[in-house]
Coordinates of C-alpha atoms in Angstrom, one line a residue:
X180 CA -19.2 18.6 -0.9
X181 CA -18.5 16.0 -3.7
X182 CA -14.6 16.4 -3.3
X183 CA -15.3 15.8 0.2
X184 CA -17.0 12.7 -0.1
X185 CA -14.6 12.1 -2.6
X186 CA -11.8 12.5 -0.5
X187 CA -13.5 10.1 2.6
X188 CA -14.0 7.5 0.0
X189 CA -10.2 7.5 -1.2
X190 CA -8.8 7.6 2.7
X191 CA -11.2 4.2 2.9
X192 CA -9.4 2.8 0.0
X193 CA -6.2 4.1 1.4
X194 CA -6.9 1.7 4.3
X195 CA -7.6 -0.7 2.6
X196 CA -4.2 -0.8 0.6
X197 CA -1.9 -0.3 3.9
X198 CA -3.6 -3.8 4.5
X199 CA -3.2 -5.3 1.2
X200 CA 1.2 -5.3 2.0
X201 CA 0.5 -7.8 4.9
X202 CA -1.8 -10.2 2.8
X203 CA 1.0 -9.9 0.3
X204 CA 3.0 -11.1 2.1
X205 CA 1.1 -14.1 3.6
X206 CA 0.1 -14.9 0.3
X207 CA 4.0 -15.5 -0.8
X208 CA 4.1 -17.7 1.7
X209 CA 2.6 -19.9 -0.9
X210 CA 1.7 -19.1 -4.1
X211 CA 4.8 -17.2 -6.4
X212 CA 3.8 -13.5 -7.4
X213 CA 2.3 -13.9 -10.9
X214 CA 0.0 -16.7 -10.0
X215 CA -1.2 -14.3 -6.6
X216 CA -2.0 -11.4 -9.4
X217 CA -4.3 -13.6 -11.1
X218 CA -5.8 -15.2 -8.4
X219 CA -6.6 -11.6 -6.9
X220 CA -7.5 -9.8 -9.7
X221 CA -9.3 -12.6 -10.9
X222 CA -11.4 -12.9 -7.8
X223 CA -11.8 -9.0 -7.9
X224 CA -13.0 -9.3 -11.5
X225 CA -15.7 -12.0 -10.8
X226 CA -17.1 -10.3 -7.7
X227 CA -17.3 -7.0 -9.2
X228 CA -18.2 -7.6 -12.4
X229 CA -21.2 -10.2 -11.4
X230 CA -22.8 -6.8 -9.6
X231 CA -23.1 -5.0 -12.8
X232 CA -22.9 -7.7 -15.4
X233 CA -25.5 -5.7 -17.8
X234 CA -23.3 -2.8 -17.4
X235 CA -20.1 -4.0 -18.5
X236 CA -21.6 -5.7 -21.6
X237 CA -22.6 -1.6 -22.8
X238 CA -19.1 -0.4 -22.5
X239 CA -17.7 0.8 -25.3
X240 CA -14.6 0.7 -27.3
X241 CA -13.1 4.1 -25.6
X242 CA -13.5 2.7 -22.3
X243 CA -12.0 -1.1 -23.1
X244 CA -8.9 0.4 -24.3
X245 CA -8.7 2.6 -21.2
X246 CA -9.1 -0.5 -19.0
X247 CA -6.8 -2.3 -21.3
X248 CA -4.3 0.1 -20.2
X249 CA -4.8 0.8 -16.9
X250 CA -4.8 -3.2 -16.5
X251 CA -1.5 -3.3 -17.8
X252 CA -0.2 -0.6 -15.3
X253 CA -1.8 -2.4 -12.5
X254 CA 0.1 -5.7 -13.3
X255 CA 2.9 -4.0 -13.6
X256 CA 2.6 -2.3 -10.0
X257 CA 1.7 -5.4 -8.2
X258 CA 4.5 -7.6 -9.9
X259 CA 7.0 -5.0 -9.1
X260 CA 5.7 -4.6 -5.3
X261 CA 5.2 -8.7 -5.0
X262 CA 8.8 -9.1 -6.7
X263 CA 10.1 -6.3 -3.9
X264 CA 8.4 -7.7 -1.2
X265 CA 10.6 -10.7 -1.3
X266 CA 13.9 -8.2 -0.8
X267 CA 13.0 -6.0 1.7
X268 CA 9.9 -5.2 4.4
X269 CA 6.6 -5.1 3.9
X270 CA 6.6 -1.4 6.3
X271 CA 9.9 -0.3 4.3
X272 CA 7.7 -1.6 0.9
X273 CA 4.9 0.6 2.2
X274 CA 7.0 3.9 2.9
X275 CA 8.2 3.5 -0.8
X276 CA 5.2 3.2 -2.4
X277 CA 4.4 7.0 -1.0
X278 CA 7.0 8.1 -3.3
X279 CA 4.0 8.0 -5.6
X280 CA 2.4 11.2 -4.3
X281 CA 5.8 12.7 -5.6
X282 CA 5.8 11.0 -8.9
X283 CA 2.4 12.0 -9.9
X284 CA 3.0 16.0 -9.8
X285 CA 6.4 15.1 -10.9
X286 CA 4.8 13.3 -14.3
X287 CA 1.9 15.8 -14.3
X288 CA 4.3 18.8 -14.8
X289 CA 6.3 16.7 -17.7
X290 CA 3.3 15.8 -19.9
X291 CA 1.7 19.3 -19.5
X292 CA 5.6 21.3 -19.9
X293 CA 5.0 22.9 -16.8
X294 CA 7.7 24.1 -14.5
X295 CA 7.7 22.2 -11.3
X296 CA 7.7 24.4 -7.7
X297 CA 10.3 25.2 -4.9
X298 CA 8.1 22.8 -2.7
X299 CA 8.1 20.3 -5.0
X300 CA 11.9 20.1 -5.6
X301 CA 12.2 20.1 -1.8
X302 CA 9.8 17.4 -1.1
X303 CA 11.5 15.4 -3.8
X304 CA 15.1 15.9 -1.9
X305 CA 14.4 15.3 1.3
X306 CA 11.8 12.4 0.6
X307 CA 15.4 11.0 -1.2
X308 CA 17.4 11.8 1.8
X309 CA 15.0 9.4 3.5
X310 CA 15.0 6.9 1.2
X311 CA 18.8 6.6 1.4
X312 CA 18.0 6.2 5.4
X313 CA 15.3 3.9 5.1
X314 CA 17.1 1.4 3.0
X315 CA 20.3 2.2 2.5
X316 CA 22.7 0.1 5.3
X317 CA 26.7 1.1 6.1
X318 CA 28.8 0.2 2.8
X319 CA 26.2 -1.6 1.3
X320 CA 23.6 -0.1 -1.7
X321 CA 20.1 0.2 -2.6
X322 CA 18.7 -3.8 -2.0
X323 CA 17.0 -4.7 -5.4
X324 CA 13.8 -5.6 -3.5
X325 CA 13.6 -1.9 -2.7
X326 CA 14.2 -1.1 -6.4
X327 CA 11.2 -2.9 -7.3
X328 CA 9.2 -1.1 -4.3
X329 CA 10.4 2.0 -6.3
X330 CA 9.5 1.3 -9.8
X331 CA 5.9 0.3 -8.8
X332 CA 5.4 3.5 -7.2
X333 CA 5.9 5.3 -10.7
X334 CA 3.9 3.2 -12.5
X335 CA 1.4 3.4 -9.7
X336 CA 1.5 7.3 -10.1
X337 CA 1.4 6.7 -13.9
X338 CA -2.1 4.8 -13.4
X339 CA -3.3 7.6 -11.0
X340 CA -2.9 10.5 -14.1
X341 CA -4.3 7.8 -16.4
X342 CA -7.2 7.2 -13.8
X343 CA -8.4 10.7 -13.7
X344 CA -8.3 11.4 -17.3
X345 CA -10.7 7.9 -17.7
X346 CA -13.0 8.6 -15.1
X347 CA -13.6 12.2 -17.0
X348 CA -13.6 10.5 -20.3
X349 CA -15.5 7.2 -19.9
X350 CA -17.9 5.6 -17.8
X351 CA -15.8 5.1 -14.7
X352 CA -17.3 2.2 -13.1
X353 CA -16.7 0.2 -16.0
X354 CA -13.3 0.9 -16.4
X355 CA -13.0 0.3 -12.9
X356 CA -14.1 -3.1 -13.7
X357 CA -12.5 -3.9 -16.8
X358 CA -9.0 -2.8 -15.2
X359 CA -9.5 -5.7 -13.0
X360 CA -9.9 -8.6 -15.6
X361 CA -7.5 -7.4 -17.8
X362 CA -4.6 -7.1 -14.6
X363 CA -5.9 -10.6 -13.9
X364 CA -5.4 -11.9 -17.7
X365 CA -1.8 -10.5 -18.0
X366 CA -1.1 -12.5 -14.4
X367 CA -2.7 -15.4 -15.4
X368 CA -0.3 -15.6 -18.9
X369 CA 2.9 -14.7 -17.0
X370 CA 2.1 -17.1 -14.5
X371 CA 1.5 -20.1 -17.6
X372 CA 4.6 -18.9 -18.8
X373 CA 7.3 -18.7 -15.7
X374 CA 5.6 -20.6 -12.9
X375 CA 3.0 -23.5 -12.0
X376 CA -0.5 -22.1 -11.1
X377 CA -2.1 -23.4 -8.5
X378 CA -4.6 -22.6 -5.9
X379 CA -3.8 -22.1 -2.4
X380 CA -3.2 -25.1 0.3
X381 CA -3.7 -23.4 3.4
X382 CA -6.6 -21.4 4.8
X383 CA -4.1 -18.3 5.4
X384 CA -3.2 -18.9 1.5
X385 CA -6.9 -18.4 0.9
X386 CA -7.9 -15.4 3.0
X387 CA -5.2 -13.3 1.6
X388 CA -6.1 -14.2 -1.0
X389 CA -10.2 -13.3 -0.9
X390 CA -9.3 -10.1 1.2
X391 CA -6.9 -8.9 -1.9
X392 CA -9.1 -9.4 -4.1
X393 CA -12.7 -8.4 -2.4
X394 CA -11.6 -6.2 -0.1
X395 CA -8.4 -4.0 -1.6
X396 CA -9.1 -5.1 -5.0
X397 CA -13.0 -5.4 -6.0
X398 CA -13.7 -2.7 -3.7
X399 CA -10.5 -0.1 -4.0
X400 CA -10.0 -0.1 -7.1
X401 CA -13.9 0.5 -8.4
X402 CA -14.3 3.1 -5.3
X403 CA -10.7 5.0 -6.8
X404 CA -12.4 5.3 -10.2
X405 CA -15.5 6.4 -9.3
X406 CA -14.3 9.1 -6.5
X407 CA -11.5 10.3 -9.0
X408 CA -14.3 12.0 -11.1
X409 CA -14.7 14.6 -8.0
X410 CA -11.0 15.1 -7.6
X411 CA -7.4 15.8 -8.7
X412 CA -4.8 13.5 -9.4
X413 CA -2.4 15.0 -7.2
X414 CA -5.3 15.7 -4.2
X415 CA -5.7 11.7 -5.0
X416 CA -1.8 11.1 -4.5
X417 CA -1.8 13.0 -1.3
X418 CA -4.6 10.9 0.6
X419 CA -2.4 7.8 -0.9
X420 CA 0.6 9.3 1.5
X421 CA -1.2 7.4 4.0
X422 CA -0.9 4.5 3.0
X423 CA 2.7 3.4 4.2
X424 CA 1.9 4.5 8.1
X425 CA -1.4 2.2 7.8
X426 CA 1.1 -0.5 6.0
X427 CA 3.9 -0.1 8.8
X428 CA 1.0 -0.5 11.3
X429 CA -0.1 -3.7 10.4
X430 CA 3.5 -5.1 9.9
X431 CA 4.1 -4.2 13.3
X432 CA 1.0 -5.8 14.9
X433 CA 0.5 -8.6 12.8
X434 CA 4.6 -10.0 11.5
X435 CA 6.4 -8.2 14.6
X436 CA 8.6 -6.0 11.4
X437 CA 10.3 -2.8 13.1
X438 CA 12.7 -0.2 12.4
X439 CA 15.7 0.6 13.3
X440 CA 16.0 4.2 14.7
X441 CA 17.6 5.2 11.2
X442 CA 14.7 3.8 9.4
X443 CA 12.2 5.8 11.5
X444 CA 14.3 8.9 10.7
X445 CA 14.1 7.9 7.2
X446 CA 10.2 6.9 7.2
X447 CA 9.9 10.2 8.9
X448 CA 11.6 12.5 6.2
X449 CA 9.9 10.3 3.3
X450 CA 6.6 11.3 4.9
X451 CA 7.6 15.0 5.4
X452 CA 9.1 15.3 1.6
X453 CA 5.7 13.8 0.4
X454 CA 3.6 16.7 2.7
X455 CA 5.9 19.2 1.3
X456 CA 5.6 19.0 -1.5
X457 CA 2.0 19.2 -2.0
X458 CA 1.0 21.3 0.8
X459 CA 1.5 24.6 1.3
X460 CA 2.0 25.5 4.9
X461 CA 1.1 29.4 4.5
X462 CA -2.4 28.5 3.0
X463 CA -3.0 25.2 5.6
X464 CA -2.6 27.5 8.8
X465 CA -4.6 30.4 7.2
X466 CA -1.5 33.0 7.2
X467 CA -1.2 35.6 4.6
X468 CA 1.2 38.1 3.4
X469 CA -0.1 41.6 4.8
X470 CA -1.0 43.8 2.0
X471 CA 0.5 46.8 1.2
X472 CA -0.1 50.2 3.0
X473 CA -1.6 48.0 5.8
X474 CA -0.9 48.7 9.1
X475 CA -1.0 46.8 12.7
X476 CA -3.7 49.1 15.1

């Protein structure tokens, strides 16, 4: 019953981030990326933190150097998607990031010198056969917006296995917090050091950026921590695979974005590579291998 609510709270989040792409992308519209960071995460930090104030100041050292970390990942993910996001689409951005739920088993299997699966190997293929088709055009190559897209879905896996292993080692919430300040610290330097802060001029400015920062930020990213303590990092991954249909969704609605018929091809095998390799078709449809000596009567 707890990985079930678990499991409802992360799909809730998962909405929430197949959002965040389109207020991304309003938010370039005027502020540069590093400066949007710290303006999210900053917000995120206040409105969180100012809820459990007391807590936060009881945290101890195991759980700022977790946060520290984590803080650093999430930076790192955000620059790289922001930094994409202004080389490619936000619903080809969104069907990238799912290459996370192939990362994370992918990294999982690495640090723990485990051998990988036959599913897993053939999610990874054909999730890279529809990369090629999702952003791949005749005689050209991979854009380099779409390179950053990719690279912040590792390090997004990266902070997923470094989620679960703080939420079973420290007090969650607080590292759910802390994450937060420290993202918004390391956007607020960059941002001092290659652009001019500033706040937003225009009311679209400033509810992309309030609703990345209450909404996908504030909210999400405490609600990941805490629900990761009933659940796997790859079950965690898998519910995240949602994420790019909410993301192309939005675009569609909200900036017109489409596909062309390749790109839905593509989308389509990126999405089936991702279910392949984590589910396993025999056990989802409840069929089993006949045991011996058995017989049909």
């Amino acid at each position: 019953m707890k990985q079930y609510k678990a499991d409802l709270i992360i799909l809730m989040v998962t909405f929430f981030w197949g959002s965040s792409y389109l207020f991304m992308k309003v938010g370039l519209n005027s502020l540069e990326p590093f400066n949007l960071i710290a303006l999210r995460f900053g917000v995120a930090f206040i409105a969180a933190g100012s809820l459990f104030f007391k807590r936060i100041l009881l945290a101890d050292r195991k759980s700022i150097l977790y946060s520290l970390f984590l803080g650093l990942l999430l930076f790192g993910v955000f620059a790289s998607i922001m930094l994409g996001l202004r080389g490619t689409s936000t619903s080809n951005a969104g069907f990238l990031m799912s290459l996370t739920v192939i990362f994370v088993p992918v990294l999982s299997a690495l640090f723990m010198k485990t051998k990988p699966d036959k599913r897993l190997v053939a999610g990874i293929l054909l999730a890279m056969t529809g990369i090629g088709m999702l952003t791949l055009k005749p005689h050209a190559t991979l854009q380099s917006g779409d390179a950053w897209c990719i690279l912040a879905a590792l390090l997004f896996a990266l902070h997923i296995i470094m989620t679960g292993k703080a939420a079973k080692n420290t007090d969650s919430l607080n590292v759910g917090i802390l994450q937060l300040g420290f993202a918004a610290s390391f956007g607020l330097i960059f941002s001092l050091l290659f652009e001019s802060p500033k706040l937003p001029g225009s009311t679209s400015g400033w509810i992309a950026v309030l609703a990345l920062g209450i909404v996908c930020s504030a909210i999400g990213f405490v609600l990941q921590a805490i629900a990761q303590q009933y659940t796997t990092p790859t079950h965690t991954g898998l519910i995240f695979a949602l994420e790019p249909v909410v993301a192309a969704v939005f675009s569609i609605v909200f900036l017109h974005e489409s596909l062309t018929i390749q790109g839905y091809f593509g989308a389509a095998m990126v999405l089936l590579g991702v279910a392949l390799s984590e589910l396993d078709a025999r056990k989802l449809f409840g069929f089993r291998k006949m045991a011996r000596g058995s017989s049909y009567t």
